[in-house]
Amino acid sequence: MADLSHFPITARWPARHPDRIQLYSLPTPNGVKVSIALEELGLPYEPHTIDIGRNETWTPEFLSLNPNGKIPAIIDPDGPGGKPLGLFESGAILLYLAEKTGRLLPADPALRIETIQWVFFQMAAVGPMFGQLGYFHKFAGREIEDKRPLRRYVDESKRLLGVLETRLAGRAWIMGDDYSIADISLLGWVRNINGFYEAGELVEFGKLKEVPRWLEAGLARPAVQRGLTIPARP
């Protein structure tokens, strides 16, 4: 039985199954990356709901695992060398899980780094830009009279969707025939454009062909359907 007691976060969110990966998350576009990956890989894990609406990511216990105060984060009781490992940043967690299992990431060195490149594309561009679009279109930013910020993020989000549209032409998935962590990193964010952010018309999502096809195929995967609802919302 793994001893995770030296991780302060387990005092607030106790591990009932300490031999399983502990997931601290919420089903946001970043959070579902990890739950989807865990479901795809079939790794045993225990989810803990972190209520960001109640600022639980800013508690001392959560900050002890992720000093940046963001979900998701994990503890793997069977990390490198068999020692428990705490990890934050969704892209890093995806890469870690793929390398741990030897799945969802090509073994060929060139294809491996190309896959990671697309994960970085999501982390550096798609996530931040789509998130700002959501803020200025649906949340507090919509009250700002000056619409130039909204216009900037609409235009940039359209451009990024165009990059994906070009990449997916003639490919089933981001890396071709093989579904990978690149797809997992992007699915939740692209889904949010039409869904939670209600911005599909703004970014002219209906004019795209390849991205909607890819999104539909991704959302049809049973592991994706399960991962999108884990952990349960408060």
Coordinates of N, CA and C in Angstrom, one line a residue, residues 2-85:
A2 N 0.7 2.1 -1.0 CA 1.5 3.3 -1.1 C 1.1 4.3 0.0
D3 N 2.2 5.0 0.5 CA 2.0 6.0 1.6 C 2.1 7.4 0.9
L4 N 1.0 8.1 0.8 CA 0.9 9.4 0.2 C 0.8 10.5 1.2
S5 N 1.0 10.1 2.5 CA 0.7 11.1 3.6 C 1.7 12.3 3.6
H6 N 2.8 12.1 2.9 CA 3.7 13.3 2.9 C 3.3 14.3 1.8
F7 N 2.2 14.0 1.1 CA 1.7 15.0 0.2 C 0.5 15.7 1.0
P8 N 0.7 17.0 1.3 CA -0.3 17.7 2.2 C -1.7 17.7 1.5
I9 N -1.8 17.6 0.2 CA -3.1 17.7 -0.4 C -4.0 16.5 0.0
T10 N -3.3 15.4 0.4 CA -4.1 14.3 0.8 C -4.8 14.4 2.1
A11 N -4.4 15.4 2.9 CA -5.1 15.7 4.1 C -6.5 16.3 3.9
R12 N -6.6 17.1 2.8 CA -7.9 17.7 2.5 C -8.7 16.8 1.6
W13 N -8.0 16.1 0.7 CA -8.7 15.2 -0.2 C -8.1 13.8 0.0
P14 N -8.5 13.1 1.0 CA -7.9 11.8 1.3 C -8.0 10.8 0.2
A15 N -6.9 10.0 0.1 CA -6.9 9.0 -0.9 C -7.5 7.7 -0.4
R16 N -8.6 7.3 -0.9 CA -9.2 6.1 -0.4 C -8.5 4.9 -1.1
H17 N -7.9 5.1 -2.2 CA -7.2 4.1 -3.0 C -5.8 4.6 -3.3
P18 N -4.9 4.6 -2.3 CA -3.6 5.3 -2.5 C -2.7 4.6 -3.5
D19 N -3.1 3.4 -3.9 CA -2.2 2.7 -4.9 C -2.6 3.1 -6.3
R20 N -3.7 3.9 -6.5 CA -4.1 4.4 -7.8 C -3.6 5.9 -8.0
I21 N -3.5 6.3 -9.2 CA -3.2 7.7 -9.5 C -4.3 8.6 -8.9
Q22 N -3.9 9.6 -8.2 CA -4.8 10.5 -7.7 C -4.9 11.7 -8.6
L23 N -6.1 12.0 -9.1 CA -6.4 13.1 -10.0 C -7.2 14.2 -9.3
Y24 N -6.7 15.4 -9.3 CA -7.3 16.6 -8.7 C -7.7 17.5 -9.8
S25 N -9.0 17.6 -10.1 CA -9.4 18.2 -11.3 C -10.8 18.7 -11.3
L26 N -11.3 19.1 -12.4 CA -12.7 19.5 -12.7 C -12.8 19.4 -14.2
P27 N -14.0 19.1 -14.7 CA -14.1 18.9 -16.2 C -14.2 20.2 -17.0
T28 N -13.1 20.9 -17.0 CA -12.8 22.1 -17.8 C -12.0 21.6 -19.0
P29 N -11.8 22.4 -20.0 CA -11.0 22.0 -21.2 C -9.6 21.5 -20.8
N30 N -9.0 22.1 -19.8 CA -7.7 21.6 -19.4 C -7.9 20.3 -18.5
G31 N -8.9 20.3 -17.6 CA -9.0 19.2 -16.7 C -9.4 17.9 -17.5
V32 N -10.2 18.0 -18.5 CA -10.6 16.7 -19.2 C -9.5 16.1 -20.0
K33 N -8.5 16.8 -20.3 CA -7.3 16.2 -21.0 C -6.8 15.0 -20.2
V34 N -6.7 15.2 -18.9 CA -6.1 14.1 -18.1 C -7.1 13.0 -17.8
S35 N -8.3 13.3 -17.5 CA -9.3 12.3 -17.3 C -9.5 11.5 -18.6
I36 N -9.5 12.1 -19.8 CA -9.7 11.4 -21.0 C -8.5 10.5 -21.2
A37 N -7.3 11.0 -21.0 CA -6.1 10.2 -21.2 C -6.1 9.0 -20.3
L38 N -6.5 9.2 -19.0 CA -6.5 8.1 -18.1 C -7.6 7.0 -18.5
E39 N -8.7 7.5 -19.0 CA -9.7 6.5 -19.5 C -9.2 5.8 -20.7
E40 N -8.6 6.5 -21.6 CA -8.1 5.9 -22.9 C -7.0 4.8 -22.5
L41 N -6.2 5.1 -21.5 CA -5.1 4.2 -21.2 C -5.5 3.1 -20.2
G42 N -6.7 3.2 -19.6 CA -7.1 2.2 -18.7 C -6.3 2.2 -17.4
L43 N -5.7 3.3 -17.0 CA -5.0 3.3 -15.8 C -5.9 3.5 -14.6
P44 N -5.7 2.7 -13.5 CA -6.5 2.9 -12.3 C -6.2 4.3 -11.7
Y45 N -7.3 5.0 -11.4 CA -7.1 6.3 -10.8 C -8.3 6.7 -9.9
E46 N -8.1 7.6 -9.0 CA -9.1 8.1 -8.1 C -9.3 9.6 -8.3
P47 N -10.4 10.0 -8.8 CA -10.7 11.5 -9.1 C -11.1 12.2 -7.8
H48 N -10.6 13.4 -7.7 CA -11.1 14.3 -6.6 C -11.6 15.6 -7.2
T49 N -12.8 16.0 -6.9 CA -13.3 17.2 -7.5 C -12.8 18.4 -6.7
I50 N -12.2 19.3 -7.5 CA -11.6 20.6 -7.0 C -12.6 21.7 -7.4
D51 N -13.2 22.3 -6.5 CA -14.2 23.3 -6.8 C -13.6 24.7 -7.0
I52 N -13.3 25.0 -8.3 CA -12.6 26.3 -8.6 C -13.5 27.5 -8.3
G53 N -14.9 27.2 -8.3 CA -15.8 28.3 -8.0 C -15.7 28.7 -6.5
R54 N -15.2 27.8 -5.7 CA -15.0 28.1 -4.3 C -13.5 28.4 -4.0
N55 N -12.7 28.6 -5.0 CA -11.3 28.9 -4.9 C -10.5 27.8 -4.2
E56 N -10.9 26.6 -4.4 CA -10.2 25.5 -3.7 C -8.7 25.3 -4.2
T57 N -8.5 25.8 -5.4 CA -7.1 25.7 -5.9 C -6.1 26.6 -5.2
W58 N -6.7 27.6 -4.4 CA -5.8 28.5 -3.7 C -5.7 28.2 -2.2
T59 N -6.1 27.0 -1.9 CA -5.9 26.5 -0.5 C -4.5 26.0 -0.3
P60 N -3.9 26.1 0.9 CA -2.6 25.6 1.1 C -2.3 24.2 0.7
E61 N -3.4 23.4 0.8 CA -3.2 21.9 0.5 C -3.0 21.8 -1.0
F62 N -3.9 22.5 -1.8 CA -3.7 22.4 -3.2 C -2.4 23.0 -3.7
L63 N -2.1 24.2 -3.2 CA -0.9 24.8 -3.6 C 0.4 24.1 -3.3
S64 N 0.3 23.1 -2.3 CA 1.4 22.3 -2.0 C 1.8 21.4 -3.2
L65 N 0.8 21.1 -4.0 CA 1.0 20.2 -5.2 C 1.2 21.0 -6.4
N66 N 0.4 22.1 -6.6 CA 0.6 22.9 -7.7 C 0.7 24.4 -7.2
P67 N 1.9 24.9 -7.1 CA 2.0 26.3 -6.6 C 1.4 27.3 -7.6
N68 N 1.0 26.9 -8.8 CA 0.4 27.9 -9.7 C -1.1 27.9 -9.5
G69 N -1.6 27.1 -8.7 CA -3.0 27.2 -8.3 C -4.0 26.9 -9.4
K70 N -3.7 25.9 -10.3 CA -4.6 25.6 -11.4 C -4.8 24.0 -11.4
I71 N -6.0 23.6 -11.9 CA -6.2 22.2 -12.2 C -5.8 21.9 -13.6
P72 N -5.5 20.7 -13.9 CA -5.4 19.5 -13.1 C -4.1 19.3 -12.5
A73 N -4.0 18.4 -11.5 CA -2.7 17.9 -11.0 C -2.9 16.5 -10.6
I74 N -1.8 15.7 -10.5 CA -1.9 14.3 -10.2 C -0.8 13.9 -9.2
I75 N -1.1 12.8 -8.5 CA 0.0 12.1 -7.8 C 0.0 10.7 -8.3
D76 N 1.1 10.3 -8.8 CA 1.3 8.9 -9.2 C 2.0 8.1 -8.1
P77 N 1.4 7.2 -7.4 CA 2.1 6.5 -6.4 C 3.2 5.6 -6.9
D78 N 3.1 5.3 -8.2 CA 4.2 4.4 -8.8 C 4.9 5.2 -9.9
G79 N 5.6 6.3 -9.4 CA 6.3 7.1 -10.4 C 7.6 6.5 -10.8
P80 N 8.5 7.3 -11.4 CA 9.8 6.8 -11.8 C 10.6 6.2 -10.6
G81 N 11.1 5.0 -10.8 CA 11.8 4.3 -9.7 C 10.9 3.8 -8.7
G82 N 9.6 3.7 -9.0 CA 8.6 3.2 -8.0 C 8.3 4.2 -6.9
K83 N 8.8 5.5 -7.0 CA 8.5 6.5 -6.0 C 7.3 7.3 -6.4
P84 N 6.5 7.8 -5.4 CA 5.4 8.7 -5.7 C 5.9 9.9 -6.4
L85 N 5.1 10.4 -7.3 CA 5.4 11.6 -8.1 C 4.2 12.5 -8.2

